[in-house]
Amino acid sequence: MSSETGLPVGWEIRHSQSKGLPYYFHPQTKESRWEPPSGTDSEKLKLYMGMHHSTQAIRPDGNGQQEGKIRAAHLLVKHRDSRRPSSWREAQITRSKEEAMSIIRGHESRIRSGATSLGDLATSESDCSSARKKGDLGFFGRGDMQKEFEDASFALKPGEVSHVVETASGLHLIERLV
Ligand SMILES: O=C(O)CN(Cc1ccccc1)C(=O)c1nc(-c2ccccc2)[nH]c1C(=O)O
């Protein structure tokens, strides 16, 4: 049985500020997920999303970039103390922060050696749902992301990769794209 959104009864569509993406939330069970739950009428959902979730109006400046915004990709390694210790890779993440640190430092060395790129590594190794987009978060401005993440991103020049950045979500490597 689906409502006007096409989602099973009890599910709602929310908008994640940090990621600029819609996600699916069940207020009673507090479940949140990036993919529509099973039983969704996907045709109805597509119609609903087309009407209600157009991308926010953008005001590109001369070089097509939105005022004061940057674009970055990231690789997230979560640990058991992450605010949400779960991801598409692992339903329950139990590694310690120290283990996560040695993992992400290994990723950092491989990227800096030129053996691989952050985007390619993020695709298989990132605990963020943006892994499916090579870690690309699109454009964001100040106030959109967790403060530590924002400050590290804005301190980078385009093409630069950060050292390990810690947020409540976990440990990140960030590459500023634009
Ligand atoms: O921090 C939380 O309480 C939960 N989150 C954010 C989140 C928000 C809405 C839906 C699912 C996940 C994450 O843990 C998370 N944060 C990020 C993140 C953090 C900083 C910059 C970009 C993405 N990705 C994720 C993810 O699961 O995919």
mmCIF file of C-alpha atoms and ligand atoms in Angstrom:
data_model
loop_
_atom_site.group_PDB
_atom_site.id
_atom_site.type_symbol
_atom_site.label_atom_id
_atom_site.label_comp_id
_atom_site.label_asym_id
_atom_site.label_seq_id
_atom_site.Cartn_x
_atom_site.Cartn_y
_atom_site.Cartn_z
ATOM 1 C CA MET A 1 0.000 0.000 0.000
ATOM 2 C CA SER A 2 1.623 3.303 -0.941
ATOM 3 C CA SER A 3 0.672 6.957 -0.294
ATOM 4 C CA GLU A 4 1.018 9.840 -2.801
ATOM 5 C CA THR A 5 4.821 9.561 -2.523
ATOM 6 C CA GLY A 6 4.755 5.926 -3.586
ATOM 7 C CA LEU A 7 6.535 5.003 -0.331
ATOM 8 C CA PRO A 8 5.085 2.338 1.977
ATOM 9 C CA VAL A 9 2.814 3.853 4.646
ATOM 10 C CA GLY A 10 4.819 5.320 7.541
ATOM 11 C CA TRP A 11 7.819 6.380 5.387
ATOM 12 C CA GLU A 12 8.594 10.009 4.548
ATOM 13 C CA ILE A 13 11.022 11.764 2.230
ATOM 14 C CA ARG A 14 13.430 14.093 4.081
ATOM 15 C CA HIS A 15 16.196 16.346 2.743
ATOM 16 C CA SER A 16 19.745 15.920 4.084
ATOM 17 C CA GLN A 17 21.311 19.413 4.401
ATOM 18 C CA SER A 18 24.810 17.969 4.816
ATOM 19 C CA LYS A 19 24.591 16.086 1.547
ATOM 20 C CA GLY A 20 21.985 18.054 -0.415
ATOM 21 C CA LEU A 21 20.238 14.748 -1.120
ATOM 22 C CA PRO A 22 16.789 13.390 -0.316
ATOM 23 C CA TYR A 23 16.672 10.422 2.070
ATOM 24 C CA TYR A 24 13.904 8.191 3.427
ATOM 25 C CA PHE A 25 12.848 8.368 7.082
ATOM 26 C CA HIS A 26 10.377 6.372 9.196
ATOM 27 C CA PRO A 27 9.434 8.578 12.204
ATOM 28 C CA GLN A 28 8.048 5.658 14.260
ATOM 29 C CA THR A 29 11.067 3.364 13.857
ATOM 30 C CA LYS A 30 13.574 6.263 13.390
ATOM 31 C CA GLU A 31 15.035 4.352 10.440
ATOM 32 C CA SER A 32 16.829 6.536 7.858
ATOM 33 C CA ARG A 33 18.199 5.317 4.555
ATOM 34 C CA TRP A 34 19.428 6.743 1.271
ATOM 35 C CA GLU A 35 17.577 4.164 -0.877
ATOM 36 C CA PRO A 36 13.745 3.891 -1.053
ATOM 37 C CA PRO A 37 12.489 1.079 1.259
ATOM 38 C CA SER A 38 11.230 -2.202 -0.238
ATOM 39 C CA GLY A 39 7.580 -1.995 -1.285
ATOM 40 C CA THR A 40 8.043 1.480 -2.780
ATOM 41 C CA ASP A 41 6.026 2.177 -5.942
ATOM 42 C CA SER A 42 9.057 3.529 -7.815
ATOM 43 C CA GLU A 43 7.077 5.002 -10.723
ATOM 44 C CA LYS A 44 4.895 6.964 -8.289
ATOM 45 C CA LEU A 45 8.005 8.041 -6.332
ATOM 46 C CA LYS A 46 9.686 9.284 -9.502
ATOM 47 C CA LEU A 47 6.598 11.335 -10.368
ATOM 48 C CA TYR A 48 6.412 12.702 -6.825
ATOM 49 C CA MET A 49 10.155 13.565 -6.757
ATOM 50 C CA GLY A 50 9.860 15.270 -10.144
ATOM 51 C CA MET A 51 7.144 17.543 -8.754
ATOM 52 C CA HIS A 52 8.496 18.228 -5.288
ATOM 53 C CA HIS A 53 12.256 17.781 -5.255
ATOM 54 C CA SER A 54 13.680 19.898 -8.031
ATOM 55 C CA THR A 55 17.301 20.831 -7.348
ATOM 56 C CA GLN A 56 17.580 24.064 -5.391
ATOM 57 C CA ALA A 57 17.689 27.205 -7.539
ATOM 58 C CA ILE A 58 21.311 27.994 -8.340
ATOM 59 C CA ARG A 59 22.816 31.362 -9.286
ATOM 60 C CA PRO A 60 26.029 30.478 -11.146
ATOM 61 C CA ASP A 61 28.603 33.257 -11.336
ATOM 62 C CA GLY A 62 30.978 33.922 -14.288
ATOM 63 C CA ASN A 63 32.723 30.547 -14.249
ATOM 64 C CA GLY A 64 29.517 28.594 -13.648
ATOM 65 C CA GLN A 65 30.269 28.292 -9.965
ATOM 66 C CA GLN A 66 27.698 29.242 -7.359
ATOM 67 C CA GLU A 67 28.770 32.253 -5.253
ATOM 68 C CA GLY A 68 31.106 31.279 -2.374
ATOM 69 C CA LYS A 69 30.549 27.568 -2.939
ATOM 70 C CA ILE A 70 33.130 24.873 -3.538
ATOM 71 C CA ARG A 71 32.860 21.307 -4.753
ATOM 72 C CA ALA A 72 34.602 18.433 -3.017
ATOM 73 C CA ALA A 73 34.740 14.665 -2.833
ATOM 74 C CA HIS A 74 35.567 12.674 0.280
ATOM 75 C CA LEU A 75 36.374 9.197 1.531
ATOM 76 C CA LEU A 76 34.784 8.421 4.924
ATOM 77 C CA VAL A 77 36.021 5.631 7.220
ATOM 78 C CA LYS A 78 33.581 5.152 10.092
ATOM 79 C CA HIS A 79 34.320 3.522 13.452
ATOM 80 C CA ARG A 80 32.299 2.234 16.394
ATOM 81 C CA ASP A 81 32.096 5.717 17.947
ATOM 82 C CA SER A 82 30.778 7.315 14.724
ATOM 83 C CA ARG A 83 27.411 8.988 15.250
ATOM 84 C CA ARG A 84 25.871 6.407 12.883
ATOM 85 C CA PRO A 85 28.204 3.335 12.929
ATOM 86 C CA SER A 86 26.595 1.762 9.848
ATOM 87 C CA SER A 87 27.011 2.123 6.101
ATOM 88 C CA TRP A 88 26.256 0.527 2.719
ATOM 89 C CA ARG A 89 29.544 -1.420 3.199
ATOM 90 C CA GLU A 90 28.897 -2.753 6.693
ATOM 91 C CA ALA A 91 25.587 -2.919 8.552
ATOM 92 C CA GLN A 92 27.320 -2.667 11.936
ATOM 93 C CA ILE A 93 30.738 -1.011 12.075
ATOM 94 C CA THR A 94 32.777 -2.243 15.066
ATOM 95 C CA ARG A 95 36.337 -1.151 14.212
ATOM 96 C CA SER A 96 37.957 1.189 16.750
ATOM 97 C CA LYS A 97 38.864 4.786 15.910
ATOM 98 C CA GLU A 98 42.543 3.739 16.037
ATOM 99 C CA GLU A 99 41.931 0.970 13.495
ATOM 100 C CA ALA A 100 39.994 3.432 11.293
ATOM 101 C CA MET A 101 42.911 5.868 11.565
ATOM 102 C CA SER A 102 45.430 3.282 10.312
ATOM 103 C CA ILE A 103 43.072 2.296 7.480
ATOM 104 C CA ILE A 104 42.514 5.866 6.303
ATOM 105 C CA ARG A 105 46.240 6.691 6.643
ATOM 106 C CA GLY A 106 46.895 3.735 4.296
ATOM 107 C CA HIS A 107 44.400 5.211 1.831
ATOM 108 C CA GLU A 108 46.090 8.614 2.167
ATOM 109 C CA SER A 109 49.519 7.172 1.306
ATOM 110 C CA ARG A 110 48.165 5.327 -1.746
ATOM 111 C CA ILE A 111 46.523 8.502 -3.013
ATOM 112 C CA ARG A 112 49.612 10.666 -2.382
ATOM 113 C CA SER A 113 51.871 8.070 -4.091
ATOM 114 C CA GLY A 114 49.683 8.369 -7.214
ATOM 115 C CA ALA A 115 48.839 4.650 -7.120
ATOM 116 C CA THR A 116 45.131 5.522 -7.080
ATOM 117 C CA SER A 117 42.775 8.498 -6.848
ATOM 118 C CA LEU A 118 40.531 9.490 -3.941
ATOM 119 C CA GLY A 119 37.462 9.037 -6.167
ATOM 120 C CA ASP A 120 38.386 5.518 -7.245
ATOM 121 C CA LEU A 121 39.267 4.490 -3.682
ATOM 122 C CA ALA A 122 36.073 6.076 -2.279
ATOM 123 C CA THR A 123 33.961 3.959 -4.641
ATOM 124 C CA SER A 124 34.905 0.750 -2.823
ATOM 125 C CA GLU A 125 36.227 1.962 0.539
ATOM 126 C CA SER A 126 34.102 4.955 1.653
ATOM 127 C CA ASP A 127 31.452 4.437 4.361
ATOM 128 C CA CYS A 128 29.494 7.389 2.947
ATOM 129 C CA SER A 129 26.607 6.862 0.524
ATOM 130 C CA SER A 130 28.429 9.295 -1.803
ATOM 131 C CA ALA A 131 30.745 6.330 -2.538
ATOM 132 C CA ARG A 132 28.466 5.560 -5.478
ATOM 133 C CA LYS A 133 29.416 8.971 -6.905
ATOM 134 C CA LYS A 134 33.182 8.545 -6.294
ATOM 135 C CA GLY A 135 32.717 10.526 -3.089
ATOM 136 C CA ASP A 136 31.539 13.631 -4.945
ATOM 137 C CA LEU A 137 29.370 15.821 -2.683
ATOM 138 C CA GLY A 138 28.588 18.458 -5.286
ATOM 139 C CA PHE A 139 28.737 22.171 -4.459
ATOM 140 C CA PHE A 140 28.361 23.331 -0.878
ATOM 141 C CA GLY A 141 28.868 26.586 0.987
ATOM 142 C CA ARG A 142 29.769 27.599 4.509
ATOM 143 C CA GLY A 143 27.189 26.356 6.974
ATOM 144 C CA ASP A 144 26.232 23.287 4.943
ATOM 145 C CA MET A 145 28.633 20.747 6.465
ATOM 146 C CA GLN A 146 29.980 19.845 9.876
ATOM 147 C CA LYS A 147 32.385 22.635 10.912
ATOM 148 C CA GLU A 148 35.569 20.555 10.899
ATOM 149 C CA PHE A 149 34.683 19.267 7.427
ATOM 150 C CA GLU A 150 33.829 22.751 6.131
ATOM 151 C CA ASP A 151 37.014 24.380 7.474
ATOM 152 C CA ALA A 152 39.244 21.634 6.056
ATOM 153 C CA SER A 153 37.498 21.776 2.649
ATOM 154 C CA PHE A 154 37.698 25.572 2.307
ATOM 155 C CA ALA A 155 41.383 25.507 3.299
ATOM 156 C CA LEU A 156 42.202 23.320 0.278
ATOM 157 C CA LYS A 157 43.095 24.557 -3.182
ATOM 158 C CA PRO A 158 41.320 22.826 -6.089
ATOM 159 C CA GLY A 159 42.992 19.439 -6.695
ATOM 160 C CA GLU A 160 44.478 19.233 -3.205
ATOM 161 C CA VAL A 161 43.769 16.326 -0.830
ATOM 162 C CA SER A 162 43.451 16.952 2.913
ATOM 163 C CA HIS A 163 45.135 15.070 5.729
ATOM 164 C CA VAL A 164 42.777 13.052 7.938
ATOM 165 C CA VAL A 165 39.842 15.152 9.164
ATOM 166 C CA GLU A 166 37.693 13.971 12.103
ATOM 167 C CA THR A 167 33.949 14.680 12.409
ATOM 168 C CA ALA A 168 31.121 13.031 14.372
ATOM 169 C CA SER A 169 30.503 10.892 11.259
ATOM 170 C CA GLY A 170 34.021 9.413 11.262
ATOM 171 C CA LEU A 171 37.413 10.025 9.639
ATOM 172 C CA HIS A 172 37.626 11.707 6.232
ATOM 173 C CA LEU A 173 40.010 12.427 3.413
ATOM 174 C CA ILE A 174 38.765 15.368 1.353
ATOM 175 C CA GLU A 175 39.688 16.372 -2.192
ATOM 176 C CA ARG A 176 38.603 19.833 -3.313
ATOM 177 C CA LEU A 177 37.456 19.568 -6.919
ATOM 178 C CA VAL A 178 36.428 23.149 -7.793
HETATM 179 O O1 LIG B 1 26.177 11.689 11.016
HETATM 180 C C1 LIG B 1 25.084 11.071 11.187
HETATM 181 O O2 LIG B 1 24.402 11.050 12.208
HETATM 182 C C2 LIG B 1 24.568 10.206 10.056
HETATM 183 N N1 LIG B 1 25.259 10.558 8.878
HETATM 184 C C3 LIG B 1 24.688 11.601 8.040
HETATM 185 C C4 LIG B 1 23.386 11.097 7.407
HETATM 186 C C5 LIG B 1 22.375 12.034 7.223
HETATM 187 C C6 LIG B 1 21.167 11.612 6.643
HETATM 188 C C7 LIG B 1 20.973 10.286 6.241
HETATM 189 C C8 LIG B 1 22.019 9.373 6.407
HETATM 190 C C9 LIG B 1 23.238 9.776 6.969
HETATM 191 C C10 LIG B 1 26.444 9.945 8.502
HETATM 192 O O3 LIG B 1 26.954 9.065 9.160
HETATM 193 C C11 LIG B 1 27.107 10.461 7.308
HETATM 194 N N2 LIG B 1 27.739 11.622 7.275
HETATM 195 C C12 LIG B 1 28.229 11.774 6.053
HETATM 196 C C13 LIG B 1 29.004 12.936 5.625
HETATM 197 C C14 LIG B 1 29.683 13.699 6.579
HETATM 198 C C15 LIG B 1 30.423 14.844 6.166
HETATM 199 C C16 LIG B 1 30.456 15.211 4.819
HETATM 200 C C17 LIG B 1 29.773 14.436 3.881
HETATM 201 C C18 LIG B 1 29.039 13.305 4.284
HETATM 202 N N3 LIG B 1 27.919 10.687 5.268
HETATM 203 C C19 LIG B 1 27.174 9.864 6.061
HETATM 204 C C20 LIG B 1 26.607 8.571 5.616
HETATM 205 O O4 LIG B 1 26.229 7.724 6.479
HETATM 206 O O5 LIG B 1 26.540 8.354 4.383
#
